[in-house]
CSV table of N, CA and C and ligand atoms in Angstrom, one decimal:
chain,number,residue,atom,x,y,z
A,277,UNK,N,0.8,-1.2,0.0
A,277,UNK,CA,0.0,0.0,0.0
A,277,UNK,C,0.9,1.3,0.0
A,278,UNK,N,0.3,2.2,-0.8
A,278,UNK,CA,0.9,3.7,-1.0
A,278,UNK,C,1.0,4.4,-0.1
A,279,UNK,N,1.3,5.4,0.5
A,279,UNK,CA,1.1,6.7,1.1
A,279,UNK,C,1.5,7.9,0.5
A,280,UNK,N,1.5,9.2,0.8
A,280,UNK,CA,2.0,10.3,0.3
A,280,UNK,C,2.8,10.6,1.9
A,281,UNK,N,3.9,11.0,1.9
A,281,UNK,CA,4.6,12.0,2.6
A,281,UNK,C,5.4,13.4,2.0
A,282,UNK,N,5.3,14.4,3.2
A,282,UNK,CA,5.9,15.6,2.7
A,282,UNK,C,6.8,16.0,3.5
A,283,UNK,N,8.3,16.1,2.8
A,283,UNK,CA,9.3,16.6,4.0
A,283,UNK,C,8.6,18.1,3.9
A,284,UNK,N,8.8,19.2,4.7
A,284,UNK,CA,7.9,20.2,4.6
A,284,UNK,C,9.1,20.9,4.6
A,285,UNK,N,9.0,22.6,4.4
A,285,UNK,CA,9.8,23.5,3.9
A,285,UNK,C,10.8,23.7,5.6
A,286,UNK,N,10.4,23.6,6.4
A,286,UNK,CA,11.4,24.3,7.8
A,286,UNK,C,12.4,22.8,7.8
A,287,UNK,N,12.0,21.1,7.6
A,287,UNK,CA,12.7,20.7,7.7
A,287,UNK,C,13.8,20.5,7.0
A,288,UNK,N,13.4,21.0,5.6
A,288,UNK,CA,14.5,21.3,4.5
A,288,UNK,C,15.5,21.8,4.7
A,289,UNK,N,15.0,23.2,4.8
A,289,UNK,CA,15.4,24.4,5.4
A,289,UNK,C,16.6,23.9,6.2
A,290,UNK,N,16.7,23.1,7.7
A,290,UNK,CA,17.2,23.3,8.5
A,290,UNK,C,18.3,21.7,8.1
A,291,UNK,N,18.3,21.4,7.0
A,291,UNK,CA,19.4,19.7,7.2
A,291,UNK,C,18.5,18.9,7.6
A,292,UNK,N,17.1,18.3,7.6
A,292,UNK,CA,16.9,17.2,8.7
A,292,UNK,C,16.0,16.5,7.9
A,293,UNK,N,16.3,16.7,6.1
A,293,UNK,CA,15.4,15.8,5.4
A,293,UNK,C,15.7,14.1,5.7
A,294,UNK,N,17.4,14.4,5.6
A,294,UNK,CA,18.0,12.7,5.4
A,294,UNK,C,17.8,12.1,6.4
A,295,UNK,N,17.6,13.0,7.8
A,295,UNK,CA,17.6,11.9,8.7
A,295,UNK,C,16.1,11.4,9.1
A,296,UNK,N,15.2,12.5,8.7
A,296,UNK,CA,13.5,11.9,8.7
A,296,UNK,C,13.2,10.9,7.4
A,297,UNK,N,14.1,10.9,6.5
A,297,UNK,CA,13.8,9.6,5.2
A,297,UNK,C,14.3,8.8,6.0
A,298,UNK,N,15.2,9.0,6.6
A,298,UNK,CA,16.1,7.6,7.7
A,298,UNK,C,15.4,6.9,8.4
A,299,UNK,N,14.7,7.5,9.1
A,299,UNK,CA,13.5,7.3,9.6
A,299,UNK,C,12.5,6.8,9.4
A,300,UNK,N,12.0,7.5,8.1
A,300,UNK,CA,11.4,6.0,7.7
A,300,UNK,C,11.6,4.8,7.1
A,301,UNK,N,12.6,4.9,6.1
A,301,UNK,CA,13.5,3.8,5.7
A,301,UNK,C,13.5,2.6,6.8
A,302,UNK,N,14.1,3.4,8.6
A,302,UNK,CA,14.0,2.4,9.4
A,302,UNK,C,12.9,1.8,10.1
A,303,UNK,N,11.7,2.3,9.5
A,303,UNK,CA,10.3,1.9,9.7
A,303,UNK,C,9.7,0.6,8.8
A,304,UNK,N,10.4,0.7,7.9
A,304,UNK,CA,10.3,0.0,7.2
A,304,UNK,C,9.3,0.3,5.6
A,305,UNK,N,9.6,1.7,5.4
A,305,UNK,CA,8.6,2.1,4.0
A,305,UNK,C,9.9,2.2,3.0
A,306,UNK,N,9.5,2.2,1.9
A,306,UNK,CA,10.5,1.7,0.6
A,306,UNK,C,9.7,3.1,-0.1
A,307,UNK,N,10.6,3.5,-0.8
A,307,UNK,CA,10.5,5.3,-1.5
A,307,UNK,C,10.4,4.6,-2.9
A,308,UNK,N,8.9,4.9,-3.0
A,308,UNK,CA,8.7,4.7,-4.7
A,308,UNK,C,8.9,5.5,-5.9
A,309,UNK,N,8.0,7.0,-5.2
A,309,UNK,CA,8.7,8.5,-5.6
A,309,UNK,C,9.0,9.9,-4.8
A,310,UNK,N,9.5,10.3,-5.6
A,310,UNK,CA,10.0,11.2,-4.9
A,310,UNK,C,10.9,12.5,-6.0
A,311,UNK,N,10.4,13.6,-5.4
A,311,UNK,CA,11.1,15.0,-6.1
A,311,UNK,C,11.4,16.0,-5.3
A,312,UNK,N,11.6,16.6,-5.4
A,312,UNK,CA,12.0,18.2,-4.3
A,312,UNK,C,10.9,19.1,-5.5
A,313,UNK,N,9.9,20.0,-4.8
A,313,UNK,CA,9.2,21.1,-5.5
A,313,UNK,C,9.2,22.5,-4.9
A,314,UNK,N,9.1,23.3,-5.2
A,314,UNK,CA,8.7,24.4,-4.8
A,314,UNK,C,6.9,24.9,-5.0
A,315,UNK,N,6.2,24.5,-4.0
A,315,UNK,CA,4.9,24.6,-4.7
A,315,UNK,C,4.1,25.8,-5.0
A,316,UNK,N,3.6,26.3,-6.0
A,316,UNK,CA,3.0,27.6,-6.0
A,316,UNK,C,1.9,27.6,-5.1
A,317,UNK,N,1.5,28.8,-4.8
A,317,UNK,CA,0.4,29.1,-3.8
A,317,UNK,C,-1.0,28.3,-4.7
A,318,UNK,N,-1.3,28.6,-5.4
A,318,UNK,CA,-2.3,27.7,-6.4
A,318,UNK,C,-2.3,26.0,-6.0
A,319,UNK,N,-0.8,26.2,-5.7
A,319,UNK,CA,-1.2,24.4,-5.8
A,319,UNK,C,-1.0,24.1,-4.3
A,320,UNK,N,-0.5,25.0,-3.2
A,320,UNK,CA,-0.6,24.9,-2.0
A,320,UNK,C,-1.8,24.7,-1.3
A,321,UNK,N,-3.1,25.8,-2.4
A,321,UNK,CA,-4.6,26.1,-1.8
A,321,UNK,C,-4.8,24.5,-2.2
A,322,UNK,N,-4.6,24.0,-3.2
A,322,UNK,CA,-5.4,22.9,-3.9
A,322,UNK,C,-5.0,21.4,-2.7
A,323,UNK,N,-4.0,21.3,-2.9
A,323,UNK,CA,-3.6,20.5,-1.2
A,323,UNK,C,-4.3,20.4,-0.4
A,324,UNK,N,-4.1,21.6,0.5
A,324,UNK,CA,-4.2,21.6,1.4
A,324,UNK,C,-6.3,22.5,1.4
A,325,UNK,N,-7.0,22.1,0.9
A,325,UNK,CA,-8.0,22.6,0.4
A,325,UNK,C,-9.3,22.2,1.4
A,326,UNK,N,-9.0,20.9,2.3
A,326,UNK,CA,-10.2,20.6,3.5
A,326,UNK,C,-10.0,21.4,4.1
A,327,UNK,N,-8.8,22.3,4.2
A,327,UNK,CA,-8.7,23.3,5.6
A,327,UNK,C,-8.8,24.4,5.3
A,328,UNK,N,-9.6,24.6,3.8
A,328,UNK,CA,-9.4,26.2,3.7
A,328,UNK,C,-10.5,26.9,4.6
A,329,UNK,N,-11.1,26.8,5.3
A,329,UNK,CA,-11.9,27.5,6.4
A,329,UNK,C,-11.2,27.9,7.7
A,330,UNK,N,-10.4,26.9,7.6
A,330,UNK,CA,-9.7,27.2,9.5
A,330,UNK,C,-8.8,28.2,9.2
A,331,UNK,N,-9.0,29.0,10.2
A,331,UNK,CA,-8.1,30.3,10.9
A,331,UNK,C,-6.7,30.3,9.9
A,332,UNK,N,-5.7,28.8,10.1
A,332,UNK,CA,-4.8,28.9,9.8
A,332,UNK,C,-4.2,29.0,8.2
A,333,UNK,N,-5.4,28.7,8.0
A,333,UNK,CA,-4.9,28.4,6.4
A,333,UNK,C,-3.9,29.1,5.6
A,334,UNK,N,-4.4,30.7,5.8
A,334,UNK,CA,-3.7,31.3,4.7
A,334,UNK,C,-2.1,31.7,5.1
A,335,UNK,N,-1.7,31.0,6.6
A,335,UNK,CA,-0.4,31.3,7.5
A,335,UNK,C,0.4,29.2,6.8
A,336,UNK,N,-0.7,28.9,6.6
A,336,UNK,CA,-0.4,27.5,6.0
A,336,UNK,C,0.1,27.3,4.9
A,337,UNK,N,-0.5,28.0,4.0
A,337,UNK,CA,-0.3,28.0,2.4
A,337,UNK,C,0.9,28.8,2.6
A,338,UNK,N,1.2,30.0,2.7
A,338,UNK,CA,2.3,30.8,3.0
A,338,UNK,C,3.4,29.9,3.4
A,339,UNK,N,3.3,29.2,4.8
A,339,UNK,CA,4.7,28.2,5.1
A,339,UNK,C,5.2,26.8,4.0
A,340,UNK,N,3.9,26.8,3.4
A,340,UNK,CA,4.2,25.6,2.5
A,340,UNK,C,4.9,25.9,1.3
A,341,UNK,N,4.4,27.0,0.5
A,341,UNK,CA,5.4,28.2,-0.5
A,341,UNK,C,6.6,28.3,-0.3
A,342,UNK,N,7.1,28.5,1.1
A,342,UNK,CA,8.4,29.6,2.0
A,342,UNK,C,9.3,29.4,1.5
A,343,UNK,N,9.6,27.4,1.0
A,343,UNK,CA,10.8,27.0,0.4
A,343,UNK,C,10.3,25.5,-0.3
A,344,UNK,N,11.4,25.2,-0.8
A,344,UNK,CA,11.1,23.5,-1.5
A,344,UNK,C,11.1,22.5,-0.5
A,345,UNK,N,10.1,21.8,-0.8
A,345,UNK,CA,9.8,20.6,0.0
A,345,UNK,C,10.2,19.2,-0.8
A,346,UNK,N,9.6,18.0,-0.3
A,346,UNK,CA,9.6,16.7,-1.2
A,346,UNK,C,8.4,16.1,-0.6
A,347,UNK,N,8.0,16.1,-2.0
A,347,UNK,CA,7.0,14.8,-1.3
A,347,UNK,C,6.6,13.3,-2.0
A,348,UNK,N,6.7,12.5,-1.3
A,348,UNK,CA,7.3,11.3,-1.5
A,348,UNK,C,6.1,10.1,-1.6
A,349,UNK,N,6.3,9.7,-2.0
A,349,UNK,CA,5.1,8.1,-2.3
A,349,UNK,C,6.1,6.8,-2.2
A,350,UNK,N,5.5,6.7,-0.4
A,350,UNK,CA,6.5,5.5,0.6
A,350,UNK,C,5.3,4.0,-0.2
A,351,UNK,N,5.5,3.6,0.1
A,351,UNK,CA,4.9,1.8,0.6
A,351,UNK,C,5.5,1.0,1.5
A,352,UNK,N,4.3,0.8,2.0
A,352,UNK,CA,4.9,-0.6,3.2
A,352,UNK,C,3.0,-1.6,4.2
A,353,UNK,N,3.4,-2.1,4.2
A,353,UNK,CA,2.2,-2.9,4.6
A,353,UNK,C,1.0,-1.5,5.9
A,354,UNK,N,0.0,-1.5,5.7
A,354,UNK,CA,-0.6,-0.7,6.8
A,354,UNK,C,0.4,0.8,6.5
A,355,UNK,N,0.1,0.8,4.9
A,355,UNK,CA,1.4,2.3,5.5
A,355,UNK,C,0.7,3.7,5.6
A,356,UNK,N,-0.9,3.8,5.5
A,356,UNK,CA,-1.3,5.3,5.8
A,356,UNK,C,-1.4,5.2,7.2
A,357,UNK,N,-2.0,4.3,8.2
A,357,UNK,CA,-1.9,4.3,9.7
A,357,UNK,C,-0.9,4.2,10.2
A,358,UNK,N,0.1,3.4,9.8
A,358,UNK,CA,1.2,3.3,10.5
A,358,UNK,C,2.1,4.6,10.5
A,359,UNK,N,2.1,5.0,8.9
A,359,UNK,CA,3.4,6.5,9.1
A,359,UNK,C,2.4,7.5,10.0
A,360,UNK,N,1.2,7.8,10.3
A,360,UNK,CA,0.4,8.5,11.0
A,360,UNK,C,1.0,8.5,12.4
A,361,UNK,N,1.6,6.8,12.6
A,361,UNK,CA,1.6,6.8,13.6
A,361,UNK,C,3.4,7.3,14.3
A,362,UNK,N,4.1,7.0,13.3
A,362,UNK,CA,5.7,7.0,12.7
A,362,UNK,C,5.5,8.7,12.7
A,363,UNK,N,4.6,9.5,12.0
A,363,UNK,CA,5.2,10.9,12.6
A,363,UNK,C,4.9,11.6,13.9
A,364,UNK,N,3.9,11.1,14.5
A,364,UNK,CA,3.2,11.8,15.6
A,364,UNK,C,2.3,13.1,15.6
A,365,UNK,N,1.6,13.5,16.3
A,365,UNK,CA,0.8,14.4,16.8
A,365,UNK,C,1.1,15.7,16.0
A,366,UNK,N,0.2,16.7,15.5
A,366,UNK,CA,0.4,17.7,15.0
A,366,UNK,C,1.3,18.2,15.4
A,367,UNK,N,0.8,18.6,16.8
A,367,UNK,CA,1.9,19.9,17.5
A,367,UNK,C,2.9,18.6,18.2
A,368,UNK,N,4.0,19.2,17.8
A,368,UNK,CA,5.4,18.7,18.1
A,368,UNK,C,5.2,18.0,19.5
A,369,UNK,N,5.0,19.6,20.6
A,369,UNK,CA,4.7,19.4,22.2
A,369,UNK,C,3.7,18.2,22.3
A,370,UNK,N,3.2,17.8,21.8
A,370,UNK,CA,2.1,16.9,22.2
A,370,UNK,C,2.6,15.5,21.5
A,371,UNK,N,3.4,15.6,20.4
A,371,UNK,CA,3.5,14.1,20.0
A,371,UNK,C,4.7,13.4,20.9
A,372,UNK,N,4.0,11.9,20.8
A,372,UNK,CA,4.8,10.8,21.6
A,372,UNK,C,6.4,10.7,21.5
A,373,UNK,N,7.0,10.5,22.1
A,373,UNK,CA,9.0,10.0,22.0
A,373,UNK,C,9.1,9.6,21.0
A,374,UNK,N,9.9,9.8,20.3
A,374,UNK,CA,10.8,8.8,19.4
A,374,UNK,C,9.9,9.3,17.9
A,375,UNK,N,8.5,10.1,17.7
A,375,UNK,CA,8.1,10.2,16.3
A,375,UNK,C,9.0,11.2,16.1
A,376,UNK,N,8.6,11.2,14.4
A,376,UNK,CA,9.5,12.0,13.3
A,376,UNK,C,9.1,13.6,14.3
A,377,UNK,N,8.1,14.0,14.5
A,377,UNK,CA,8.0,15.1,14.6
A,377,UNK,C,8.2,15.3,16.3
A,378,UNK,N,8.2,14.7,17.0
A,378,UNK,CA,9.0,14.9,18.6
A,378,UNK,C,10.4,15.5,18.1
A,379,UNK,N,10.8,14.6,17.0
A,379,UNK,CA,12.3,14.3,17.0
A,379,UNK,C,13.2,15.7,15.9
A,380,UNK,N,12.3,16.3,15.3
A,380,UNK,CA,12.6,17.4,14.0
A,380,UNK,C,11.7,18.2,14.2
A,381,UNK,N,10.4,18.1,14.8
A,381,UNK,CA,8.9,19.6,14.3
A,381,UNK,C,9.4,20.6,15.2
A,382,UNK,N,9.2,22.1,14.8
A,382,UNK,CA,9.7,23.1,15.1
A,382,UNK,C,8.6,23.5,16.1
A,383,UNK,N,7.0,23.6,15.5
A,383,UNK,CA,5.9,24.3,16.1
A,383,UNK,C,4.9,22.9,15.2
A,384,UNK,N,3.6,23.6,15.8
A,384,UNK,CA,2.2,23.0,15.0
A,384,UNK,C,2.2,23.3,14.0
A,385,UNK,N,2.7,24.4,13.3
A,385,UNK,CA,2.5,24.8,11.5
A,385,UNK,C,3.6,23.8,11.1
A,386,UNK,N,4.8,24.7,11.7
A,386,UNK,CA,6.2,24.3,11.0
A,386,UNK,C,6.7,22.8,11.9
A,387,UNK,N,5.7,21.8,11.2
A,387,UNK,CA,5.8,20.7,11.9
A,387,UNK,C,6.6,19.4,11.3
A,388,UNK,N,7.4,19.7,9.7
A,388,UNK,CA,8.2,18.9,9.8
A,388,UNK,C,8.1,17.9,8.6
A,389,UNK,N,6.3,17.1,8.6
A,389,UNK,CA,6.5,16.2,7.7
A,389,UNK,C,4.7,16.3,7.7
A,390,UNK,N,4.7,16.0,6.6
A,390,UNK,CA,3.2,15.5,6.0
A,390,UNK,C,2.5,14.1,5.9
A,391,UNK,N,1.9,13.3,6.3
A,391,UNK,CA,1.6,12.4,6.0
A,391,UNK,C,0.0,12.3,5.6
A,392,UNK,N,-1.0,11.4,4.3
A,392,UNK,CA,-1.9,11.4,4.3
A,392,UNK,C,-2.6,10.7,5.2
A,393,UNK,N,-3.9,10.9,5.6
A,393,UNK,CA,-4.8,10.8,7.0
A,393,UNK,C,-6.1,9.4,6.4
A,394,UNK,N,-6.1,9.0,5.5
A,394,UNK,CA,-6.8,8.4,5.0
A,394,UNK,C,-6.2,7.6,4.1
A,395,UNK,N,-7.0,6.5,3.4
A,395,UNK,CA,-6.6,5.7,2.4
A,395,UNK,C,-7.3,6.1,0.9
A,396,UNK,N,-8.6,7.0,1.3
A,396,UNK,CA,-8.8,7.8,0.2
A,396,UNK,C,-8.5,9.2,0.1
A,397,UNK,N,-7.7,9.8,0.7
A,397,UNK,CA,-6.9,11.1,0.9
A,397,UNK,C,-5.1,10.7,0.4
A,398,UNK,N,-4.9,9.4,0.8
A,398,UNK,CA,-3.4,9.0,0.3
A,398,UNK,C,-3.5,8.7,-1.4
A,399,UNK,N,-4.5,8.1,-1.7
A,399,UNK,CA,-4.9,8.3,-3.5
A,399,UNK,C,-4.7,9.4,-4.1
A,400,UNK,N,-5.6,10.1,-3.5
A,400,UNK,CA,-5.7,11.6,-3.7
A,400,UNK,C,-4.5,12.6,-3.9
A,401,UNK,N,-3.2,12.1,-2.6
A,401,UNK,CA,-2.3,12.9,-2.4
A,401,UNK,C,-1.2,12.3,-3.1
A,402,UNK,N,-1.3,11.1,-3.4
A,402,UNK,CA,0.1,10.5,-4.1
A,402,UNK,C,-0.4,11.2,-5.8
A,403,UNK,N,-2.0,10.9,-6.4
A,403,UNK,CA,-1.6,11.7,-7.6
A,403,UNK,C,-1.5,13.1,-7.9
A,404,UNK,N,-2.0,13.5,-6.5
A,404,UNK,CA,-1.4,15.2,-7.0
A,404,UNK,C,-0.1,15.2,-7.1
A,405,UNK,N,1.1,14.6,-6.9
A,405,UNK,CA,2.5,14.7,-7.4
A,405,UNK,C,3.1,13.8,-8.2
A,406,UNK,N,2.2,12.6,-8.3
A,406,UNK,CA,3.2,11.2,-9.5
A,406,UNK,C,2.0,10.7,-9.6
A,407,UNK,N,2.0,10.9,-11.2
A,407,UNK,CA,1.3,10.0,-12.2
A,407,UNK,C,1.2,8.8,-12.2
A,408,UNK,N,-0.3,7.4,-12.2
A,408,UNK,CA,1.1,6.4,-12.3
A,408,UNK,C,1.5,6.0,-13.4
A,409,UNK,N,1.5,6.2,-14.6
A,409,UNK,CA,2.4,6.0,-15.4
A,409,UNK,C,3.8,6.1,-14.9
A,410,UNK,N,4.0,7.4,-14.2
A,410,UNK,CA,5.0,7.9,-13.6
A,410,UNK,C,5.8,6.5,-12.8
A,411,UNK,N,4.7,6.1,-11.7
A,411,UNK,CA,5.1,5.4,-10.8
A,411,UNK,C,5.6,4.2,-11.0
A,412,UNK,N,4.8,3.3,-12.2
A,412,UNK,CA,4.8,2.7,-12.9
A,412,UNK,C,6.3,2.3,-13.5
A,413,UNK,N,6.7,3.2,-14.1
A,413,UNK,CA,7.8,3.6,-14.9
A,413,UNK,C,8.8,3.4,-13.9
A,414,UNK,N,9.1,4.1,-12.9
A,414,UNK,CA,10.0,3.9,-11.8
A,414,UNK,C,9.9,2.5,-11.3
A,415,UNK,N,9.0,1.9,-10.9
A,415,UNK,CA,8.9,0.4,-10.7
A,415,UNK,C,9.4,-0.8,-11.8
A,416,UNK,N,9.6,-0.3,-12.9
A,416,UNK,CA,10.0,-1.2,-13.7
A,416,UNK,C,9.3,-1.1,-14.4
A,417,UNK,N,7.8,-1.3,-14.3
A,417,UNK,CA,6.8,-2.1,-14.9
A,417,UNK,C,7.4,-2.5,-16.6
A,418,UNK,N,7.3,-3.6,-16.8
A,418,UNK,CA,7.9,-4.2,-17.7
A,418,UNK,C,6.9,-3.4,-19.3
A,419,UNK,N,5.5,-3.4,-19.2
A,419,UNK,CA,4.9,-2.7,-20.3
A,419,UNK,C,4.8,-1.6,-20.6
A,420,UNK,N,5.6,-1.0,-19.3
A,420,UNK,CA,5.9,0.8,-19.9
A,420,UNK,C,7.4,0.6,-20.4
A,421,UNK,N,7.9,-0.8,-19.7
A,421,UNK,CA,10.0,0.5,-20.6
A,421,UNK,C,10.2,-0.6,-21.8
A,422,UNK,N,9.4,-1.0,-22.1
A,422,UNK,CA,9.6,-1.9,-23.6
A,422,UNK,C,8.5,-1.3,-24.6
A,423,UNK,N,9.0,-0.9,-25.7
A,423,UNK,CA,8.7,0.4,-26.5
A,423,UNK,C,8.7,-0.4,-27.8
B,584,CMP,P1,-0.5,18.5,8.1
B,584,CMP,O1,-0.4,17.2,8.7
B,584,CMP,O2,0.3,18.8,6.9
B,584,CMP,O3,-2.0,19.0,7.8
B,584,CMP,C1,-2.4,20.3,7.9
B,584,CMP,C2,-1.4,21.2,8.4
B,584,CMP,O4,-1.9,22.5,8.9
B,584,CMP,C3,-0.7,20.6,9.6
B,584,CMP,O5,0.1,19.5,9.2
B,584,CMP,C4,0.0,21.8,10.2
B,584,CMP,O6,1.2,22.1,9.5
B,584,CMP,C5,-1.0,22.9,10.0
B,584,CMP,N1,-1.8,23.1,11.2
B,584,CMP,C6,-2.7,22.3,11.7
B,584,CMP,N2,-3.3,22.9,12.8
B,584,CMP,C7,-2.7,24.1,12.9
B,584,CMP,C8,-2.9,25.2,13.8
B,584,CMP,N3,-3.8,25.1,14.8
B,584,CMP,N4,-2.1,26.3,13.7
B,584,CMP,C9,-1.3,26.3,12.6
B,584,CMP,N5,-1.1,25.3,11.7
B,584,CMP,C10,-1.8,24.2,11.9
């Protein structure tokens, strides 16, 4: 099973992409794709788009813009509950020992990493950045690289 994750712009920013992929690596999710983007505010609203009512939004879209991020399409057995669980709690202060975001989140905005919340929100979130032709293609798949 797929997920989407997002190194987010403060962990970029600060050195601490390699060791949150490390992290999951030692979770046990395998990196299917993956790019570094700079996302436009257009595609920040479209994202991030369940939350355009709350308070934070437009301080959200803004941090998401700030710098380039990555966002990644892991797999691993149970992997939208489990990395849910592998990053922890919104706000930094509140998540458990040892998650990605105890271990790297700055604040509750600038928290570090993204993960989808759902298994129909991880669909959703893997093809707003990789096609799967795309995905496909990177896997091997034998009837996309024979031409
Ligand atoms: P994420 O898991 O990417 O989903 C929505 C994001 O909105 C969340 O991580 C935080 O970065 C941000 N967020 C959620 N709640 C708040 C809040 N109360 N104040 C500021 N940012 C928030």
């Amino acid at each position: 099973m797929l997920t989407l994750t997002i190194i987010k712009p403060d962990a970029v920013e600060s050195g601490r992409a390699g060791k949150i992929l490390g992290h999951l690596e030692a979770e046990g999710f395998t990196v299917r794709g993956a790019r570094m983007v700079r996302l436009s505010e257009v595609e920040a609203r479209v994202f991030y788009e369940v939350h355009r009512e709350r308070p934070f939004f437009g301080s959200l879209v803004a941090f998401m813009t700030s710098g380039p991020c990555i966002p990644m399409a892991v797999e691993r057995d149970e992997a939208v509950s489990y990395l849910r669980e592998v990053i922890g709690a919104t706000d930094p202060a509140e998540a458990a020992a040892g998650t990605v975001r105890k271990l790297y989140a700055e604040s509750k905005e600038r928290n570090a990493i993204h993960a989808s919340d759902s298994p129909e929100n991880a669909a959703r979130e893997v093809a707003f950045f990789f096609s799967e032709a795309e995905l496909r293609r990177i896997a091997g798949d034998p009837a996309l690289t024979q031409v």
